[in-house]
Amino acid sequence: MPDDSELIALAKAWLAEDPDPETRDELAKLIEAAAAADTEELAARFGGTLQFGTAGLRGELGAGPMRMNRSVVIRAAAGLAGYLKAQGQTGGLVVIGYDARHKSADFARDTAAVMTGAGLKAAVLPRPLPTPVLAFAIRHLGAVAGVEVTASHNPPRDNGYKVYLGDGSQIVPPADAEIAAQIDAIASLHDVPRPESGWETLADDVLDAYLARTDAVLAPGSPRTARTVYTAMHGVGKDTLLAAFDRAGFPAPALVAEQAEPDPDFPTVAFPNPEEPGAMDLSFAKARETEPDLIIANDPDADRCAAAVKDGADWRMLRGDEVGALLAAHLVRRGARGTFAESIVSSSLLDRIAEKAGLAYEETLTGFKWIARVDGLRYGYEEALGYCVDPEGVRDKDGITAALLLTELASELKEQGRTLLDLLDDLAVEHGLHATDQLSVRVEDLSLIADAMRRLREQPPTALADLPVTKAEDLTRGTDKLPPTDGLRYTLDGARVIVRPSGTEPKLKCYLEVVVPVAAKADLPAARATAAGLLAAIKRDLSAAAGI
């Protein structure tokens, strides 16, 4: 860590280059405070740099190299431009999308200017649009790369920078390290040409082409009768989803009005993530008023899709693994061919469904950057509400097309007098009850995550919930099928646990699954009670073992 005088010198040098009046003003006040011996905040901003990795960049907005700001984004864009030129892509097109968060439009414009100044072509989507529209546009326009300015479902104070290459998939190693090296090589922002014009602002043609593609995920002539409640979670999904539903002929969703329009402050939720406690409360209230067949939610950049169903007297969220299995079963029944894929943290039920259907199955590391690269991919999902149902169109998770496909399935079941829960029961009887849960710990101090991982590595549990650990794997060593990653996997008799630090949030995440055989539908209540007890006990024992 630099001493006080070095911190002030670093901050003054940064201030001299900062193109943004807001962060310049913020930083000038921090320098003034540091001169009066209050250096804590300055140290938090200048104690390192925000690291560019396979998730691109993501962090809190503010001045300095440890925050998201125009200076950091200009350096990232210049690093990406340098990487593309080193790959022989000089003159290629980079397409840029952005969400409605604070500073997103500024970051998109800066990226376009940097690409133009570097001799590449740049095209910016016409307004804040869902991330899958950007992922689609890359291949549709023949771009060599794409950038999406978004922090997805992070808190309001955050923003991020997601990078795709010309195949339409997010970057994976070694591209991330090569881009990071190009960023590190930039001595001064004054060395980065940023013309005032020269890039293209796209019309709605790309969005229209994306919407035309969404029709392809549905079966011709399938029922389109399911009624939905929809929330955009203060994000950018509403207009695109409504247009897709209208084209498909579904009833217009009833909107959660309080969350329908983009609002970067996300005023009605603590975290704009459908998985977070309380985030779906307004949707449930709307459903009690309107009695739909299904609740659909997107996260703020609309690449994820959540669903909730009536369960007894009230509504409940479906787990990402439940939606993943439902979509897989629907595609199998429709005769889908190709490879089904998921990440290691998702339910093993997909493997069972694919095996019985005679389909290839692949397991990948966490993240759609890996799932999208599976050879012959037909369907991929991840338990964190991400589903890729049209990989030829969008090689990433897509909350719009997933919503269409799930609503088609709900419509078909409705015509039969059945529900999504009935189909889940069928799958449990056919393949065993696959029950999942998560132990997720959000921290202020990141060292607590490292401490927990170290503790588990030094003293791995030998049993959880009285189930013996039959296999313990440190995934940093990789496996015969997976490259190395920071994670631990425990195989138990009838259960599985994976522990890993989140790649996008200050969280330690533990993914739990138990499988309970079910002989007949009448046995499901007892099986669910058994599974719930096992999951609670595994969570308790794992928490103790990790010291969290």
Phi, psi and omega in degrees: 000130178298151175283178188300317182291324177293321178300314182295321179295317178298318181294320179294322178295319177296317180302322182295337182257344189296122182275356189255117181303325182294310181286332174298314180297316179300315183290323178301321179291323178292322178295320178298318179294321180295324178297336177264020173081010175258088187256003187301312183290323178296321178297324179293330182273331188240018179278002180175202177228148174296122188277134176272122181224203184287347171266010184072235177237146170203134180182182182285142176290143178156178182277148174107163186288348177261014180230165174273124181199175184296324179297315180295319181293319179298319177295318179297317180296319178294323177295318177296318179298317178298319178297314182297319180293323177294335178273006179082021184259020178306132181087354180287166183267134171244123181257139191233127176241166180202156178261197186255020178287165175303130175077357184301314181296322177297316181295323178294316180295319177298320179297316179298319180296317180296316179299317179297316180295336180271001179092006175267164172269146179227140176223131183250135177300153193292339183192177176301124183221162179303146177306319180299336176293321177294315180300320176295316186298328182303309181283324181299322182264359181068036181285157176271344179195166176217152177230133172242122176271107182195150167245021173054245185254017178292170179298164184302332185283353185260158164213172185205177189213104186253132186244134176241150173261183191294344176281358180086004178257154176294155182296149171229166175303148002270006183302321182299315180292324180291322175293317179301321178295322177294322177298314182298335183281353181279113183285318185212146175297335178295343179274357185256107179296133179223084179296161181278346182203183177117351177256167182258137167260117187291152172274191182280004182303318182293317178298318179298320179293321176298313181296323176298325180290328182299331179301330187291344182281346182260151179280134178305131176078006180289155177300144180226048190256348185295135178262138186232154161255139183229136170235136176269359177055042180065017184255206190254012188278336193305303187298319181291317180294317179299319178296319180294318179294322179295315178301321184284341181089017174282155171303144180298128179299146170280123187273144166279096193301325183294340183239013190282324186262151178300133177211109185294349178268352176045061193292339186263359184226148175289317174226132183279056182231121182304339180283341186282144179305132177089342186295331183261006186301317180294326176295318179296320179298318178296322180292325177294331178284319193253348178051059178281178174274340191198144169254132176242137175227139167255157167279177189299331177258007170062026172267348176250156181225122175251156179218148175225151184225159174287126181229098186074233184274346185221188186256148174219149175291139166279141174291154177304324178292327178292314177297320178302318179289320180299314180295321179297314180297321179297315180294321178298315181296331178276001175088023180300142175237157181120193185261133171264135185221153177205167177273166186296340182272000183264167188293142178287357178300326180300322178299317181295317181297314181295317182299314181295329180275358181073028181256151175293150182223137177227146175245135184234173169295168181296137174113144180288346174299333177268315182302318184294343183266002180293131179299133176068023185302131172249325181208134176221147177210163175223146189298341181278041172070025180251130184221131176248103185254353179219070186297337177289334179267313182227113180269060182192173174291148186216107183285346180278306181292327176297320178297319177299312184294320180292324179289327173298315179298316179298324178294316179298316180294322179300320179296335180266003183074025183236174182229173176300325179294325176297319179292322176298320176299316178302316181295324179293320179292322184286321189240359188094150179284114177259102183254132183236157176205172181221137169255110186236124184240116177272134184234154169271324182259110183296339180296337179294326177292314179299321180297318180295317179296318179296318180299317179292327179288322183282327180227071183296142179295143177263344177204150174224131183055036181063012173264124181294141174282111183273341180205128176240124183239130170266108188286353174296340179272353184074173175229183179293342181242346186237139173289166182298145174207158181280096181192164177230139179231129178243126175259127179242173177287099181085016180204167180209141180226135173232134180239131179203151170287142176296145178274349186233349183222160177282070184225146163261127184243132177236124185252122186244140174217136171236148179238120182243122179298145180228121182278324183207164183302327180297339182274355186298316180303317179294321179296320180294321178296317177299314181297318181298318179296318179295316181297318179297319181290320177297317180300315180297312184290323180292320178300318178294318181295325182274346182072034181240000000 
